Amino acid sequence: MQINITDTIVAPATTIATQAIALIRISGDDALKIFNRISPKNVPHKKGIYVRKIYDQQNLVDEVVVNAYFAPESFTGENVVEIACHGGVLNTNRIIKLILNNGARMALKGEFSQRSFLNNKINLIQAEGINDLIHASNDLALKIGVDNMSGSHNKAILSLKNDVMDIISRIQVLIDYPEYDDIEGSSNQELIEALEKVNHKVTNLLIRSQMASKSIEGIKTAIVGKTNVGKSSLLNALINEDKAIVTDIHGTTRDVVEGQINLNGVTINLIDTAGIRETKDVVELIGIQKSKDYINQAEFVFFVVNAKQMDDLENVQIFKLLENKNHILIINKADELSDVEQKELLIKYPEAVFTSALNDDIGGLINKIKTKYDSDQLLQSNELILININQINLIEQIKTKLETALNNINNYLPVDIINVDLYDVWGLLGELTGEQMEDEILDNIFRKYCLGK
Ligand SMILES: Nc1nc2c(ncn2[C@@H]2O[C@H](COP(=O)(O)OP(=O)(O)OP(=O)(O)O)[C@@H](O)[C@H]2O)c(=O)[nH]1
Ligand SMILES: [Mg+2]
């Protein structure tokens, strides 16, 4: 759909709900004019905060606080009027309707950010940063959102672009003056070194970004083990909620139950599964098969056992399935074990952690998860990290192109061929900041934002 970016738009910036205050934003050339149509005492063309009464014909609607900004000094770069009104559902809707009737149109999702981008107030990395910040589900996502929103990493992309352009120009000299073979900085070796430097930076950006995106999106973690060992109790203790049914009857969990925990920068998506045992019960058998499938699909497995049944056939089977899997061996019901028993078990299973789901004693497990998925480095990183699929996809493409260029130059292919790939790299870097992106793709990116953002 082609959107008209010259329209004056309106949208609620807060959810429409029963609340003290709601915020309504108007942006566009006519923002002030439209507001003044519903406020007999006009707001002057001067940046500031004003208290005004809104009227629908002769009827008082609300008393509001208005923040007026004027182009280009606003978030969108346009005239903006922000109305803080009283926050009831009916009231907010009524004011929005009034504004619509007086010449504005309803904003599309993310249209304020899109205008800000189109008016060069922010680039695409900053716009995505704002969106990441709003949707952040853990500390890492929040940090990356704030960093990217602030534009503190714009330099990183700029410097990459400069590096690439520098190599392109050096090659261009070779193309333009083929008769010289000793142009400074343009020997094969020098070009390879320069390209490797860029490739190194891009590779690190990709590694950081993939790690961060995985930690934020969540690590698919299955809780498996024999029946009645306390898997569901452990899930409940971890998520701090009685979500899964717990009984002392073997085979209580028949279908999977899911939960999520956020530890600093890591999100763990938990799946509690049916306990594994010999059974003739058809429903339970399906559940058990599912549990085995979950072990295969999961990226991380919590294998729960009870001390006295470590060597049972089912456990031996599960140990086999877990051979090449990232997992934690959890000996639950530790409250039933003496210190001596625990020490003996640790000698035999040094990698095990003890928990008592019954007593919410799960500190050891939490620490173990944190050592397996250490996001501290990312949390403290001062470097650019990108976490959206589109962004990571672009970095992967950039890396592939750089590697093709490196390969070609190492194989002494004609330099003009190498420049073809480098121009692509240049273009892809531009897509990251949104400079070289088609309108339709941009529209799609902004439509995933919130209404009013
Ligand atoms: N003493 C003790 N009992 C526990 C502990 N954790 C769980 N239990 C008890 O063990 C029994 C089984 O717990 P569940 O969490 O349902 O076990 P499960 O592994 O999910 O069992 P299935 O769903 O049948 O596979 C319940 O009676 C729990 O209260 C623990 O740490 N200590
Ligand atoms: Mg269970």
Short mmCIF file of N, CA and C and ligand atoms in Angstrom, two decimals, residues 225-234 245-254 272-276 332-336 355-359, ligand 1:
data_model
loop_
_atom_site.label_atom_id
_atom_site.label_comp_id
_atom_site.label_asym_id
_atom_site.label_seq_id
_atom_site.Cartn_x
_atom_site.Cartn_y
_atom_site.Cartn_z
N GLY A 225 13.36 -36.66 32.00
CA GLY A 225 13.77 -37.59 33.05
C GLY A 225 12.68 -38.63 33.28
N LYS A 226 12.91 -39.51 34.24
CA LYS A 226 11.93 -40.54 34.56
C LYS A 226 10.69 -39.90 35.21
N THR A 227 9.66 -40.67 35.39
CA THR A 227 8.46 -40.15 36.04
C THR A 227 8.75 -39.86 37.51
N ASN A 228 8.04 -38.87 38.03
CA ASN A 228 8.02 -38.59 39.47
C ASN A 228 9.34 -38.08 40.07
N VAL A 229 10.29 -37.69 39.22
CA VAL A 229 11.57 -37.20 39.76
C VAL A 229 11.49 -35.73 40.17
N GLY A 230 10.42 -35.04 39.71
CA GLY A 230 10.25 -33.63 40.11
C GLY A 230 10.48 -32.65 38.96
N LYS A 231 10.26 -33.09 37.73
CA LYS A 231 10.47 -32.21 36.57
C LYS A 231 9.50 -31.03 36.60
N SER A 232 8.22 -31.37 36.81
CA SER A 232 7.20 -30.31 36.80
C SER A 232 7.41 -29.38 37.99
N SER A 233 7.81 -29.96 39.13
CA SER A 233 8.08 -29.12 40.31
C SER A 233 9.21 -28.16 40.03
N LEU A 234 10.19 -28.64 39.29
CA LEU A 234 11.35 -27.81 38.94
C LEU A 234 10.94 -26.68 38.00
N ILE A 245 1.09 -29.29 36.57
CA ILE A 245 0.46 -30.08 37.64
C ILE A 245 1.52 -30.98 38.28
N VAL A 246 1.52 -30.97 39.61
CA VAL A 246 2.46 -31.81 40.36
C VAL A 246 1.67 -32.74 41.26
N THR A 247 1.92 -34.07 41.14
CA THR A 247 1.35 -35.00 42.11
C THR A 247 2.40 -36.07 42.39
N ASP A 248 2.13 -36.92 43.39
CA ASP A 248 3.10 -37.99 43.62
C ASP A 248 2.77 -39.22 42.77
N ILE A 249 1.82 -39.07 41.85
CA ILE A 249 1.48 -40.20 40.97
C ILE A 249 2.44 -40.20 39.78
N HIS A 250 3.03 -41.34 39.51
CA HIS A 250 3.92 -41.46 38.35
C HIS A 250 3.12 -41.23 37.08
N GLY A 251 3.70 -40.50 36.13
CA GLY A 251 3.02 -40.27 34.85
C GLY A 251 2.00 -39.15 34.93
N THR A 252 2.25 -38.15 35.78
CA THR A 252 1.29 -37.05 35.91
C THR A 252 1.28 -36.18 34.65
N THR A 253 2.46 -35.79 34.19
CA THR A 253 2.51 -34.92 33.01
C THR A 253 2.35 -35.80 31.76
N ARG A 254 1.33 -35.47 30.97
CA ARG A 254 1.09 -36.26 29.75
C ARG A 254 1.49 -35.46 28.52
N ASP A 272 8.45 -28.57 29.87
CA ASP A 272 8.36 -29.71 30.79
C ASP A 272 7.73 -30.86 30.02
N THR A 273 8.32 -32.04 30.13
CA THR A 273 7.84 -33.16 29.31
C THR A 273 7.33 -34.31 30.19
N ALA A 274 6.69 -35.27 29.53
CA ALA A 274 6.18 -36.44 30.23
C ALA A 274 7.35 -37.30 30.69
N GLY A 275 7.28 -37.79 31.92
CA GLY A 275 8.35 -38.65 32.44
C GLY A 275 8.46 -39.93 31.62
N ILE A 276 9.70 -40.42 31.48
CA ILE A 276 9.92 -41.60 30.65
C ILE A 276 9.90 -42.86 31.52
N ASN A 332 17.59 -34.07 41.67
CA ASN A 332 16.53 -33.39 42.45
C ASN A 332 16.21 -34.19 43.71
N LYS A 333 15.40 -33.61 44.57
CA LYS A 333 15.05 -34.17 45.88
C LYS A 333 16.30 -34.29 46.76
N ALA A 334 17.18 -33.28 46.62
CA ALA A 334 18.42 -33.26 47.40
C ALA A 334 18.11 -33.17 48.89
N ASP A 335 16.90 -32.67 49.22
CA ASP A 335 16.52 -32.59 50.65
C ASP A 335 16.44 -33.96 51.29
N GLU A 336 16.34 -35.00 50.45
CA GLU A 336 16.27 -36.36 51.00
C GLU A 336 17.65 -37.00 51.11
N THR A 355 19.33 -30.05 43.43
CA THR A 355 18.23 -29.11 43.64
C THR A 355 17.22 -29.75 44.58
N SER A 356 16.45 -28.89 45.22
CA SER A 356 15.24 -29.37 45.89
C SER A 356 14.11 -28.49 45.40
N ALA A 357 13.42 -28.98 44.39
CA ALA A 357 12.33 -28.19 43.82
C ALA A 357 11.26 -27.95 44.88
N LEU A 358 11.11 -28.93 45.76
CA LEU A 358 10.11 -28.83 46.83
C LEU A 358 10.37 -27.61 47.72
N ASN A 359 11.66 -27.37 48.02
CA ASN A 359 12.02 -26.24 48.90
C ASN A 359 12.48 -25.01 48.14
N1 LIG B 1 11.20 -34.35 48.74
C1 LIG B 1 11.05 -33.81 47.54
N2 LIG B 1 9.98 -34.08 46.81
C2 LIG B 1 9.86 -33.50 45.61
C3 LIG B 1 10.84 -32.62 45.11
N3 LIG B 1 10.45 -32.22 43.89
C4 LIG B 1 9.28 -32.80 43.62
N4 LIG B 1 8.90 -33.59 44.67
C5 LIG B 1 7.69 -34.39 44.77
O1 LIG B 1 7.78 -35.45 43.85
C6 LIG B 1 6.50 -35.77 43.32
C7 LIG B 1 6.55 -35.72 41.80
O2 LIG B 1 6.77 -34.40 41.36
P1 LIG B 1 6.48 -33.93 39.91
O3 LIG B 1 7.03 -32.57 39.77
O4 LIG B 1 5.08 -34.12 39.54
O5 LIG B 1 7.38 -34.96 39.10
P2 LIG B 1 7.49 -35.18 37.52
O6 LIG B 1 8.89 -35.55 37.24
O7 LIG B 1 6.96 -34.01 36.79
O8 LIG B 1 6.56 -36.44 37.29
P3 LIG B 1 5.81 -36.93 35.96
O9 LIG B 1 5.04 -35.77 35.42
O10 LIG B 1 4.96 -38.02 36.44
O11 LIG B 1 6.85 -37.42 35.02
C8 LIG B 1 5.54 -34.76 43.92
O12 LIG B 1 4.93 -35.36 45.02
C9 LIG B 1 6.45 -33.63 44.37
O13 LIG B 1 5.94 -32.90 45.46
C10 LIG B 1 11.97 -32.34 45.93
O14 LIG B 1 12.89 -31.59 45.59
N5 LIG B 1 12.02 -32.96 47.13
#
